[in-house]
Backbone as a chain_set.jsonl record, in Angstrom:
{"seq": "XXXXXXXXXXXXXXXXXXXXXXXXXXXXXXXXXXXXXXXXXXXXXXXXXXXXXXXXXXXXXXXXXXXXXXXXXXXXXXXXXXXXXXXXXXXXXXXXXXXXXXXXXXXXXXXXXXXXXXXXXXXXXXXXXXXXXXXXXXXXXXXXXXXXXXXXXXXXXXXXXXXXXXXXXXXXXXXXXXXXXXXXXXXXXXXXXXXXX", "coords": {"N": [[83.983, 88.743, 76.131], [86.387, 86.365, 77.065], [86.714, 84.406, 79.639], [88.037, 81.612, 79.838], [90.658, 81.24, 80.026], [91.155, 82.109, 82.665], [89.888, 80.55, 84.662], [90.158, 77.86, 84.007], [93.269, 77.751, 84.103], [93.218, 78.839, 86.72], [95.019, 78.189, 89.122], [97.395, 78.632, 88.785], [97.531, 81.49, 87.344], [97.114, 82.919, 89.883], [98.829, 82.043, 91.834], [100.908, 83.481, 90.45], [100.369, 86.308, 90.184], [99.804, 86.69, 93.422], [103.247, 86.196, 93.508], [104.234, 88.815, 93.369], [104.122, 91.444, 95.232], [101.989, 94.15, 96.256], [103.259, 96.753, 96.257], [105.341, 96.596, 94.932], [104.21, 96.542, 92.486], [102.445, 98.728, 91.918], [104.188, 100.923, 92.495], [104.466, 103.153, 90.651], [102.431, 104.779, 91.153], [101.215, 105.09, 93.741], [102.092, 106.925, 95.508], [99.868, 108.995, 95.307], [97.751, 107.433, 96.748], [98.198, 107.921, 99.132], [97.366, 108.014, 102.716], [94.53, 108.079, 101.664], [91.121, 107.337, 102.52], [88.209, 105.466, 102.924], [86.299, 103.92, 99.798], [86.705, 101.487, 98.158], [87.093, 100.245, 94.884], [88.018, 97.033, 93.082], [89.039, 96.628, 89.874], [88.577, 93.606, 87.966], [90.076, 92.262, 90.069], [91.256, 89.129, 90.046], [93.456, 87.111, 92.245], [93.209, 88.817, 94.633], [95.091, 90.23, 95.769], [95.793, 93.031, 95.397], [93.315, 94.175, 96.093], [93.343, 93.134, 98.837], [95.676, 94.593, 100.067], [94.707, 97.055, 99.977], [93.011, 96.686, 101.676], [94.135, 96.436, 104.062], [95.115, 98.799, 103.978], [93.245, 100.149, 105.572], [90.757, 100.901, 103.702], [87.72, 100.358, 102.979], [86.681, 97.622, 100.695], [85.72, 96.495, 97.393], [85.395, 93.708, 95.494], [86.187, 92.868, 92.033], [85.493, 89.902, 90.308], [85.044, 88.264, 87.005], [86.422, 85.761, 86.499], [85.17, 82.874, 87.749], [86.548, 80.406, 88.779], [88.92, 81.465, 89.622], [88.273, 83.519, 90.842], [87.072, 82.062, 93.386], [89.29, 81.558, 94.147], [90.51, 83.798, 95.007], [88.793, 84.916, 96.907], [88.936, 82.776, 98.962], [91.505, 83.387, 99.889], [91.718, 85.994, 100.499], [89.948, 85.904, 102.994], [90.017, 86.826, 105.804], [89.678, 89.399, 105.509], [88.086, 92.289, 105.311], [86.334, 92.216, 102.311], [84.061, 92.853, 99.75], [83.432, 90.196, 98.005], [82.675, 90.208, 94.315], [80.834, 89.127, 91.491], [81.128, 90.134, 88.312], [81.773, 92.371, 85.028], [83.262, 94.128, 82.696], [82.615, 95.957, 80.149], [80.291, 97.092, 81.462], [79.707, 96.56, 83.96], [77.546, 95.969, 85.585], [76.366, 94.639, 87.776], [77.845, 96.023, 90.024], [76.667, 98.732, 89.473], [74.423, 98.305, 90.445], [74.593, 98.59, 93.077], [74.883, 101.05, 93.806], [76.801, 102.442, 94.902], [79.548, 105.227, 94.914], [82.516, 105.352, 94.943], [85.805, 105.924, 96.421], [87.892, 105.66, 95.511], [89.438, 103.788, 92.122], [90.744, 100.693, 90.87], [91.683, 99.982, 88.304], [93.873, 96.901, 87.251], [95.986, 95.951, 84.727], [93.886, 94.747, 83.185], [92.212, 96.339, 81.4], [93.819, 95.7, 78.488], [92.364, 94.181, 77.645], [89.816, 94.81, 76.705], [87.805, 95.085, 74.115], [88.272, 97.656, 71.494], [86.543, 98.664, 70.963], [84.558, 99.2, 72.881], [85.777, 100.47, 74.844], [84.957, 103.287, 75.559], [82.887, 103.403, 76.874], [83.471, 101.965, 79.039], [85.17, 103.414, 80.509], [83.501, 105.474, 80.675], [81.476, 104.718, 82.413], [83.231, 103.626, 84.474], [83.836, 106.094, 85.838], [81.754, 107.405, 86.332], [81.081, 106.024, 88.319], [82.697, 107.061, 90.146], [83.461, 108.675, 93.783], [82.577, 112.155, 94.889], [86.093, 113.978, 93.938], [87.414, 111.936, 93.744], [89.739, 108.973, 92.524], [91.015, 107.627, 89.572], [92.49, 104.52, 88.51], [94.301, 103.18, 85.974], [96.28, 100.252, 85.039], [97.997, 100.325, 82.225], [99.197, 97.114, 79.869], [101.9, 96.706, 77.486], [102.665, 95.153, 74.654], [103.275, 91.657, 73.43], [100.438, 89.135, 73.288], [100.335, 85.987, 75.345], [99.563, 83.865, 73.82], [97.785, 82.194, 74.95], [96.456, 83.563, 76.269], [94.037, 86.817, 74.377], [95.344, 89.706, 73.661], [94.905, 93.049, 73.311], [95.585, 96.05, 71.71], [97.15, 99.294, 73.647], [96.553, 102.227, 74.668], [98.037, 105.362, 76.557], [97.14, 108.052, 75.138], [95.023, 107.304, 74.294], [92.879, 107.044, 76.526], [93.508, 109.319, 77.796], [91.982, 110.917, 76.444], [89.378, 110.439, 76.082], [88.914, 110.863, 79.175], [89.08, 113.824, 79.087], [86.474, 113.865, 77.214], [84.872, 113.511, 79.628], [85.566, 115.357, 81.655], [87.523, 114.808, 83.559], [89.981, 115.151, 85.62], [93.78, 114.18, 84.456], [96.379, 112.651, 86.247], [99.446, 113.963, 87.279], [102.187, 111.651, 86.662], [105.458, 110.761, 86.519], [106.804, 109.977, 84.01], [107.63, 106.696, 83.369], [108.235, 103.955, 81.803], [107.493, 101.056, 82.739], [109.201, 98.138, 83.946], [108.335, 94.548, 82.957], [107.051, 92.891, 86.136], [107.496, 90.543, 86.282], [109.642, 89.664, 84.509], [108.996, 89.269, 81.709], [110.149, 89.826, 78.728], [109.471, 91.403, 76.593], [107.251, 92.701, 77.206], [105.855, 95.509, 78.969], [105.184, 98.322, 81.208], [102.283, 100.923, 81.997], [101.098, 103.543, 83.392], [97.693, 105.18, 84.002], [96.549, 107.782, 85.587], [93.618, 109.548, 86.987], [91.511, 112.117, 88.2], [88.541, 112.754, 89.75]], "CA": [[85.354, 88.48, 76.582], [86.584, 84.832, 77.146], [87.696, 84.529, 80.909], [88.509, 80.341, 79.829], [92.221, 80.812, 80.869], [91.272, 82.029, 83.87], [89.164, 79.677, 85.125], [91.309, 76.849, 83.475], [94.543, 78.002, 85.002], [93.13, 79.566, 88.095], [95.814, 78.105, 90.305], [98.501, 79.495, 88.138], [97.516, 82.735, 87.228], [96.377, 82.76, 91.34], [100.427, 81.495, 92.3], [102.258, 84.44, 89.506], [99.717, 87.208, 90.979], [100.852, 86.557, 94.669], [104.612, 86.024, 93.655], [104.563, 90.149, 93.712], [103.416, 92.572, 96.139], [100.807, 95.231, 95.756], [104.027, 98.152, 96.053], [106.328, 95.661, 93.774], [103.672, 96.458, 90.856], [102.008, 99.688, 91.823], [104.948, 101.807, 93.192], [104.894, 104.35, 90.235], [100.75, 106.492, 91.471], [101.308, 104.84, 95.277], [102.136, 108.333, 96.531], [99.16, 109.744, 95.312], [97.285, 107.021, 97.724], [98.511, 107.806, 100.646], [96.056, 108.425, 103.289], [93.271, 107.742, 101.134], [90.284, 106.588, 103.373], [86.593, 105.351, 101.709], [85.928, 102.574, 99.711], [87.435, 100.539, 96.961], [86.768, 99.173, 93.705], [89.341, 96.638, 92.396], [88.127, 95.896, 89.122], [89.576, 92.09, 87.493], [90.66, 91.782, 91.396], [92.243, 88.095, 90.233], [94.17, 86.645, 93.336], [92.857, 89.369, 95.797], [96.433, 90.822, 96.366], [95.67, 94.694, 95.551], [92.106, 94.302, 97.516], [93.926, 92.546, 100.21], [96.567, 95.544, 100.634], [93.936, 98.545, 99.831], [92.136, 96.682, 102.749], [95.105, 96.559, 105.113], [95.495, 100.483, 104.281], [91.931, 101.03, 105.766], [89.895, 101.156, 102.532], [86.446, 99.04, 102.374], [87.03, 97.164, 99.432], [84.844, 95.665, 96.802], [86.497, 93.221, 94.257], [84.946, 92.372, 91.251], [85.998, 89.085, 89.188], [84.477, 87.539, 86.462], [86.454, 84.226, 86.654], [84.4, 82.102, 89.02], [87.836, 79.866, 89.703], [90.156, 82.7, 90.138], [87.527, 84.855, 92.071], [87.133, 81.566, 94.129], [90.457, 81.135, 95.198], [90.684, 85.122, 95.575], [87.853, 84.71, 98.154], [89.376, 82.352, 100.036], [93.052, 84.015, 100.314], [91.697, 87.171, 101.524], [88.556, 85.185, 103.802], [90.39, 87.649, 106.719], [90.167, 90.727, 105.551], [86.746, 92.9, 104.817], [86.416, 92.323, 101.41], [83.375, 92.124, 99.349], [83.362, 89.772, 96.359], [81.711, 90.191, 93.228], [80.86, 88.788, 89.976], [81.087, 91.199, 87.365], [82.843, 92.617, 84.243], [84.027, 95.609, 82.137], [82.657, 97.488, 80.067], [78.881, 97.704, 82.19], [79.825, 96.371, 85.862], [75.921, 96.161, 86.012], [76.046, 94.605, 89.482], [78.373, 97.122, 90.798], [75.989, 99.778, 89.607], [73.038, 98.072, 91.448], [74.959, 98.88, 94.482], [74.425, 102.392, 94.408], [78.168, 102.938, 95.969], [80.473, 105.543, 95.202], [83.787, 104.783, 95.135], [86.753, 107.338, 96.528], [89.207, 105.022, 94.347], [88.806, 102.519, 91.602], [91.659, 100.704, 90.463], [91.512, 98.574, 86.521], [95.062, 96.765, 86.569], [95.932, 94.658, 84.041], [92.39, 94.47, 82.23], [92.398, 97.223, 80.46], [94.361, 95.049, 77.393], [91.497, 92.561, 77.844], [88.708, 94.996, 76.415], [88.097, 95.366, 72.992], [87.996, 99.052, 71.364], [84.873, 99.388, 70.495], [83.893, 99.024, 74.737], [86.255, 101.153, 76.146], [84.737, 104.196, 75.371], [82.132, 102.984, 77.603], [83.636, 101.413, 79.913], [85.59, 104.455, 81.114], [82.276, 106.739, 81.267], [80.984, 104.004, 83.896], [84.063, 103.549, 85.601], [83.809, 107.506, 86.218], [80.385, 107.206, 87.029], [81.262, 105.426, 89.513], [83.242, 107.833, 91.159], [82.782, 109.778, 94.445], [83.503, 113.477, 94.689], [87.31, 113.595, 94.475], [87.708, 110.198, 93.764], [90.467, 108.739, 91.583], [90.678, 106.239, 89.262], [93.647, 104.292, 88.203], [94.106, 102.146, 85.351], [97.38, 100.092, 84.462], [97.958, 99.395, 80.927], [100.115, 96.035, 80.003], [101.878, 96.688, 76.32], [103.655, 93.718, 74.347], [102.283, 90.814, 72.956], [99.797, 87.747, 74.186], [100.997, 84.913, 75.915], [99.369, 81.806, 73.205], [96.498, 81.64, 75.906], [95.043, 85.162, 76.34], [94.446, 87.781, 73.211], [95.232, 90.977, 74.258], [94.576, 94.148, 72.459], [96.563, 97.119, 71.932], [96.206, 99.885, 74.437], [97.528, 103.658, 74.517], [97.579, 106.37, 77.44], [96.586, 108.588, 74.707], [93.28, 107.146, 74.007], [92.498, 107.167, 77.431], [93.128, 110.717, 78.279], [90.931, 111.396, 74.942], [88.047, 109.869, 77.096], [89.147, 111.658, 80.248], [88.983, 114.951, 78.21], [84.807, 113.734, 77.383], [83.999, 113.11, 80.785], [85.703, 116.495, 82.317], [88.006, 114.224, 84.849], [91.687, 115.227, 85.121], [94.868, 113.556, 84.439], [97.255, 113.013, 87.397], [100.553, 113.793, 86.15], [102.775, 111.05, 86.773], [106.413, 110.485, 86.503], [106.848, 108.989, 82.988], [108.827, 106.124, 83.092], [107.422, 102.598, 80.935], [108.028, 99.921, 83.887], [109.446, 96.724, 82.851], [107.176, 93.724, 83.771], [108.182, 92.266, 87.311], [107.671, 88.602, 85.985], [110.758, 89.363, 83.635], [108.761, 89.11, 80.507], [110.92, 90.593, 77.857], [108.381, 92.038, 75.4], [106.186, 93.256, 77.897], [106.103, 96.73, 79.582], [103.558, 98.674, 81.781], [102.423, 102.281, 82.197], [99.994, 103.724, 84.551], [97.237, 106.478, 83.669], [95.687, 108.041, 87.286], [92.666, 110.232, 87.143], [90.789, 112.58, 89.307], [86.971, 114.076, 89.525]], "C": [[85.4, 87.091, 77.224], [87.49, 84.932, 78.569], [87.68, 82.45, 81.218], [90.102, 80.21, 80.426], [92.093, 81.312, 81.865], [90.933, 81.268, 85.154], [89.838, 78.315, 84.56], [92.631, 76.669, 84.481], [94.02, 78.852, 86.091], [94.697, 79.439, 89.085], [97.188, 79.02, 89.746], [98.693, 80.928, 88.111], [97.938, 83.151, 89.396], [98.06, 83.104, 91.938], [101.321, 82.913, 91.683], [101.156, 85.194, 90.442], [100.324, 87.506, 92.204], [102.06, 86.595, 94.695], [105.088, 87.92, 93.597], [103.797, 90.657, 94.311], [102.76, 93.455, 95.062], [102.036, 96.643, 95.575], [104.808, 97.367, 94.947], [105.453, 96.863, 92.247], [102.667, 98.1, 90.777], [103.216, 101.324, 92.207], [104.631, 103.254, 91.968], [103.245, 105.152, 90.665], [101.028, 106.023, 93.394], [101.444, 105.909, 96.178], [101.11, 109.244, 96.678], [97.825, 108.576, 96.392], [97.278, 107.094, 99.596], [97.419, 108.396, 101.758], [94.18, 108.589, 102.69], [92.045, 107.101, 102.048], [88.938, 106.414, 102.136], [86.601, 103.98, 101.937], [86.289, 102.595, 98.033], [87.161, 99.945, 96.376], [87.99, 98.764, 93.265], [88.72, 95.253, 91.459], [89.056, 94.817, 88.69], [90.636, 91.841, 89.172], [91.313, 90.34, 91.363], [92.38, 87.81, 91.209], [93.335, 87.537, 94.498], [93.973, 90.055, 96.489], [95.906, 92.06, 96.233], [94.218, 94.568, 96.545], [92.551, 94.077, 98.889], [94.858, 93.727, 100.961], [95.908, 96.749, 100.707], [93.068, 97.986, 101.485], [93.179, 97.341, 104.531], [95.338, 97.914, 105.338], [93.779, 101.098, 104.729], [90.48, 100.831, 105.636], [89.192, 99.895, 102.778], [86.548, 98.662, 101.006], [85.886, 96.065, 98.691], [85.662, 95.425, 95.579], [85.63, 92.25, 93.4], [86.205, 91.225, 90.451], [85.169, 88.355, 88.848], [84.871, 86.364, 86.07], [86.133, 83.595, 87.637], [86.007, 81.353, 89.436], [88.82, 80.366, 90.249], [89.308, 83.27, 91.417], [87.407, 83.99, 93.685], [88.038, 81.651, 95.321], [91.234, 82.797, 95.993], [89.849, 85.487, 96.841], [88.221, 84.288, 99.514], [91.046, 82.968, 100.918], [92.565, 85.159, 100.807], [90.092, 87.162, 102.781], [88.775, 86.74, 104.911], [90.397, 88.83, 106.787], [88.205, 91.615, 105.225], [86.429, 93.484, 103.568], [85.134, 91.764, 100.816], [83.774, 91.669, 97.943], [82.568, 89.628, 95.426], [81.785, 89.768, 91.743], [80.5, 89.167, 89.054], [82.337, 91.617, 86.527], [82.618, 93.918, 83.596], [83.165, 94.854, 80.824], [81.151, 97.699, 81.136], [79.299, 97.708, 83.718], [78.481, 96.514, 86.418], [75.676, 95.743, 87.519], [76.521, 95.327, 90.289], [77.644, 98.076, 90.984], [75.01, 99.496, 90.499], [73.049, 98.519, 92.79], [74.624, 100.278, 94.689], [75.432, 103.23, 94.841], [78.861, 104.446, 94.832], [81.868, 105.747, 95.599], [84.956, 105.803, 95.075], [88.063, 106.886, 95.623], [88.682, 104.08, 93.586], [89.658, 102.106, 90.996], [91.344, 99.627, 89.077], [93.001, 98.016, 86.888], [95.174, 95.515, 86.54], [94.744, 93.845, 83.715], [92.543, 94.81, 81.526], [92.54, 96.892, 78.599], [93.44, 94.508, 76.953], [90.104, 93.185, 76.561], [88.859, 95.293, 75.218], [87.741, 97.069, 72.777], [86.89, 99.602, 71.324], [83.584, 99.319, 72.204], [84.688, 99.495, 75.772], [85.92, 102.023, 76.759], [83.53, 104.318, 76.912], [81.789, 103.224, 78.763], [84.381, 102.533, 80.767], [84.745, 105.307, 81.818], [81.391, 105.375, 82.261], [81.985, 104.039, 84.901], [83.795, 105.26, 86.224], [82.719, 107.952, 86.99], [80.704, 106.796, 88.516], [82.164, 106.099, 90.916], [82.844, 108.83, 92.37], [83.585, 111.475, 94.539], [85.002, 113.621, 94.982], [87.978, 112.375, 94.534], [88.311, 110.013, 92.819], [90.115, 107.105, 91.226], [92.18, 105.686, 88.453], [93.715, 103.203, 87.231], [95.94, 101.516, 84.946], [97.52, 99.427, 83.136], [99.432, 98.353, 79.976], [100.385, 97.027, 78.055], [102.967, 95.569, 76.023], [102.402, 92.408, 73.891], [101.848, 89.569, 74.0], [100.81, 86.708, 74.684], [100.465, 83.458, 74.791], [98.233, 81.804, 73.593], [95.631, 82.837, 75.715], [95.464, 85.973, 75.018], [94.088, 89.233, 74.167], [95.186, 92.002, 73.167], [95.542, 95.263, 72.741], [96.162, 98.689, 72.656], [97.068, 100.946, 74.536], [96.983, 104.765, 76.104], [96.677, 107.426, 76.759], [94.996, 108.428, 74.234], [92.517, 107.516, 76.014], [92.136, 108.529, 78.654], [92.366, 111.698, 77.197], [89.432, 111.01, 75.59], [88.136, 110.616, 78.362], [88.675, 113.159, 79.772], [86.963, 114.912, 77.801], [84.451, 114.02, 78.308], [84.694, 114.598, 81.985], [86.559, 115.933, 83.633], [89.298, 115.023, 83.96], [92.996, 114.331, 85.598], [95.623, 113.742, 85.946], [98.527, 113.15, 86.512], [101.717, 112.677, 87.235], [104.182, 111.157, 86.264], [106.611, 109.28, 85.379], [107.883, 108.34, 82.625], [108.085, 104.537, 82.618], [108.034, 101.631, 82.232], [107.73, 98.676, 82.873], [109.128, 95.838, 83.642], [107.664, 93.135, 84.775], [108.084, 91.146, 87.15], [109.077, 88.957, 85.257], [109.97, 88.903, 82.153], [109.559, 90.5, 79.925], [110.694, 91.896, 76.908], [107.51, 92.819, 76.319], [106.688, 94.509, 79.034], [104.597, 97.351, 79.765], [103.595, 99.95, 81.905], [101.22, 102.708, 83.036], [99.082, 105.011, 84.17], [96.178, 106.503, 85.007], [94.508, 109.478, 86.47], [92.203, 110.704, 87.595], [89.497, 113.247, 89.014], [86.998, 115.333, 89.838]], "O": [[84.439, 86.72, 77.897], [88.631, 85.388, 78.643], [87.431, 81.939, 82.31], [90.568, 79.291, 81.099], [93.129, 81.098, 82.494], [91.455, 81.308, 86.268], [89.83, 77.642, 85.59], [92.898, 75.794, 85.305], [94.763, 79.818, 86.261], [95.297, 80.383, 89.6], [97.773, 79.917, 90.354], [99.63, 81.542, 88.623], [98.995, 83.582, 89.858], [98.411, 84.198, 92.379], [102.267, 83.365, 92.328], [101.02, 84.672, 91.548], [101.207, 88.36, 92.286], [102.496, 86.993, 95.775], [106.266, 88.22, 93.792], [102.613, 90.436, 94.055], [102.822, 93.557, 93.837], [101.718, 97.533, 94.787], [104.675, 97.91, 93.851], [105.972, 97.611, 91.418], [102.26, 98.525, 89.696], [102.881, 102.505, 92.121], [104.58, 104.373, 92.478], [103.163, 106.319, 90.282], [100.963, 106.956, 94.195], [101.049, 105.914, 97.345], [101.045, 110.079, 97.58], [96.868, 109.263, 96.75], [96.743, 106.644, 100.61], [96.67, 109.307, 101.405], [93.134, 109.024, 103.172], [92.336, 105.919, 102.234], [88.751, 106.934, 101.036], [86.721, 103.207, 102.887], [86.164, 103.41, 97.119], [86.827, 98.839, 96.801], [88.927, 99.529, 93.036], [88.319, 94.104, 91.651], [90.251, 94.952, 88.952], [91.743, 91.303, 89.204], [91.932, 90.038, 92.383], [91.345, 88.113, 91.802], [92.767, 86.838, 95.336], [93.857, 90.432, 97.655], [95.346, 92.326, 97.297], [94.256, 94.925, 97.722], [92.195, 94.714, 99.881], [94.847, 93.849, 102.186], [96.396, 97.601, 101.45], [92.614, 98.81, 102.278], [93.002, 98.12, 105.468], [95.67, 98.367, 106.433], [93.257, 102.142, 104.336], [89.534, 100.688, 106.411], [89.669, 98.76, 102.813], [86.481, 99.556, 100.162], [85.349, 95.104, 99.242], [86.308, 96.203, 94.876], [84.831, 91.359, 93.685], [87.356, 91.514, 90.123], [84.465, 87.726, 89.638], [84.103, 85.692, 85.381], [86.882, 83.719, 88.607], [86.587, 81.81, 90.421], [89.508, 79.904, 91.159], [89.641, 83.397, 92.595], [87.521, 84.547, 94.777], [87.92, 81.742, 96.543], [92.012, 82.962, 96.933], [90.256, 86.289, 97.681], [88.075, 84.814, 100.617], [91.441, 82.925, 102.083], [93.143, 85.425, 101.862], [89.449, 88.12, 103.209], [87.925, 87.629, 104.887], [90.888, 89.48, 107.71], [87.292, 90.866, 104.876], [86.25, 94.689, 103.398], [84.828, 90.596, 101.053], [84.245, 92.339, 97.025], [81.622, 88.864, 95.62], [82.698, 90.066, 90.973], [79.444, 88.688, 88.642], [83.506, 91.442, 86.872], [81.777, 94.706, 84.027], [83.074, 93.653, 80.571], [81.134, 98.842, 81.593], [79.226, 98.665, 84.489], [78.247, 97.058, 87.497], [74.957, 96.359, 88.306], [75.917, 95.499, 91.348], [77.554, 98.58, 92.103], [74.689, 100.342, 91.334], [72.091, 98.778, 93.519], [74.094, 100.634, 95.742], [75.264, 104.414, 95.131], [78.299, 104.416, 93.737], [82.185, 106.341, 96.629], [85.19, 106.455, 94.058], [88.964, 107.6, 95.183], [87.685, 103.462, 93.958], [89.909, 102.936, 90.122], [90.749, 98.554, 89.172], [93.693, 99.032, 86.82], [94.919, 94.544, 87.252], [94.593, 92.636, 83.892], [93.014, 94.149, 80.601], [91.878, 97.407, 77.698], [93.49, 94.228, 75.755], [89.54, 92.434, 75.766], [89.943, 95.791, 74.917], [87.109, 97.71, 73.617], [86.428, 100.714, 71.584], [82.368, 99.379, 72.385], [84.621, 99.273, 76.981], [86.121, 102.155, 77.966], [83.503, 105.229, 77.739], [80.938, 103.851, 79.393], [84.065, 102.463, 81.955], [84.88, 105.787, 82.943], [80.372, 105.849, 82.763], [81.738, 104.409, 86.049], [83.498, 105.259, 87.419], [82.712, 108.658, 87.997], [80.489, 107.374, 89.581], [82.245, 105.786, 92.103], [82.03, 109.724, 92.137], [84.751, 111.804, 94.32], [85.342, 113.434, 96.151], [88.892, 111.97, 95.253], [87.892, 110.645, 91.85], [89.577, 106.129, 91.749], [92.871, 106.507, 87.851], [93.166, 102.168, 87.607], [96.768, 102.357, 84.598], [97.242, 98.247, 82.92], [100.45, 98.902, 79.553], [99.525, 97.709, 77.497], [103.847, 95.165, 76.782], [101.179, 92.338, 74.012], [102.43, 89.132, 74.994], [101.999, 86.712, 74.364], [100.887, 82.31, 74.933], [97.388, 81.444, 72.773], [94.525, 83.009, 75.201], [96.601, 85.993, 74.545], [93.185, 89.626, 74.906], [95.491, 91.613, 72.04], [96.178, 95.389, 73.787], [95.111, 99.252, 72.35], [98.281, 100.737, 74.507], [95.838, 104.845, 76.549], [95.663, 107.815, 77.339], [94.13, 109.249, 73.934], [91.648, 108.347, 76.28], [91.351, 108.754, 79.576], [92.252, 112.924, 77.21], [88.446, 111.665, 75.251], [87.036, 111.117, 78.597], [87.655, 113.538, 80.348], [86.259, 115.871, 78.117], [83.575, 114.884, 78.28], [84.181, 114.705, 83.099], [86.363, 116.497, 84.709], [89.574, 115.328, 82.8], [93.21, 113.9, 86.731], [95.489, 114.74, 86.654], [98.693, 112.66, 85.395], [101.966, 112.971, 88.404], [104.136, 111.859, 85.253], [106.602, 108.072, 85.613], [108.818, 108.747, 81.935], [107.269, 104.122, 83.44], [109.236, 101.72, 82.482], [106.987, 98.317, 81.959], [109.387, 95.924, 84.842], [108.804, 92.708, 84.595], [108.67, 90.47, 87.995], [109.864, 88.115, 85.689], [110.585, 88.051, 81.511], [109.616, 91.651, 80.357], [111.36, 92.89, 76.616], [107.05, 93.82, 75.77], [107.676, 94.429, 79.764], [103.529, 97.212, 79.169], [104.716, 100.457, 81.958], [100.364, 101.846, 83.234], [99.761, 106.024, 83.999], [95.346, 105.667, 85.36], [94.831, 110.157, 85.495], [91.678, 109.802, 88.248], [89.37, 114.144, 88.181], [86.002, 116.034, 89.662]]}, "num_chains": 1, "name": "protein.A"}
């Protein structure tokens, strides 16, 4: 996976990221967080906005990005908060595993698109792995086409609870409504699939 536009356009991506809140873009599973205590994986963490607000609610947070210029400037915007940063990617997260952790939440959003098919299968039965007893996992998946810069792939709830269904986790049931992207892209629409051990 080619993380050149992120590290290219760091400041950009970095600038749209921040221009919405962490409830702006998560409001539709947010209820099933509530009082959540632990510790936090926030995988493609970008900017550091969802680590930055999972921290503020508590949660020890570990944020993984594999663009060194993004992850940079995600470093420095949340310097204040107790956040570790890490450099790692989807589908293995091999340094995550080294850790040994347990994670009572783990959030993917807006990756997901990023991975090709043949590494999701994978990448799910690690993310799960990674879970601690009772621990959810949340993924948001973008649909609509690339931007020119990034290739994105096509991505279904249904595959994903076809992998959930392997690994013996269950669906949260959510309130199915396709959210329309808060940049105002036209083509583009988001949906949320939550998980539990």
């Amino acid at each position: 996976m080619s993380y050149g536009p992120y590290n290219k356009n760091a400041q950009k991506f970095f600038t749209q990221y921040q221009s919405l809140t962490f409830e702006q873009v998560h409001s539709d599973w947010l209820p099933h967080l509530d009082k959540k205590t632990g510790l936090a994986l926030d995988v493609g963490a970008g900017s550091g906005r969802d680590a930055s607000a999972l921290a503020e609610r508590g949660l020890d947070v570990v944020a993984v990005e594999p663009a060194a210029e993004l992850r940079r400037l995600g470093e420095a915007a949340t310097a204040h908060r107790s956040i570790q940063w890490v450099d790692d990617a989807l589908p293995d997260l091999s340094e995550i595993r080294k850790l040994s952790y347990r994670f009572d939440l783990v959030l993917v959003s807006a990756v997901w698109m990023h991975l090709p098919p043949t590494s999701r299968e994978r990448a799910f039965r690690i993310l799960t792995e990674l879970l601690a007893p009772s621990g959810m996992l949340v993924i948001t998946l973008r649909h609509g086409p690339g931007d020119g810069e990034r290739h994105f792939y096509e991505v279904t709830k249904a595959e994903l609870d076809s992998f959930a269904r392997q690994r013996a986790v269950m669906p949260v049931p959510l309130p199915y409504t396709p959210r329309a992207d808060q940049l105002n892209r036209a083509d583009v629409w988001w949906e949320t699939a939550v998980y539990r051990v």
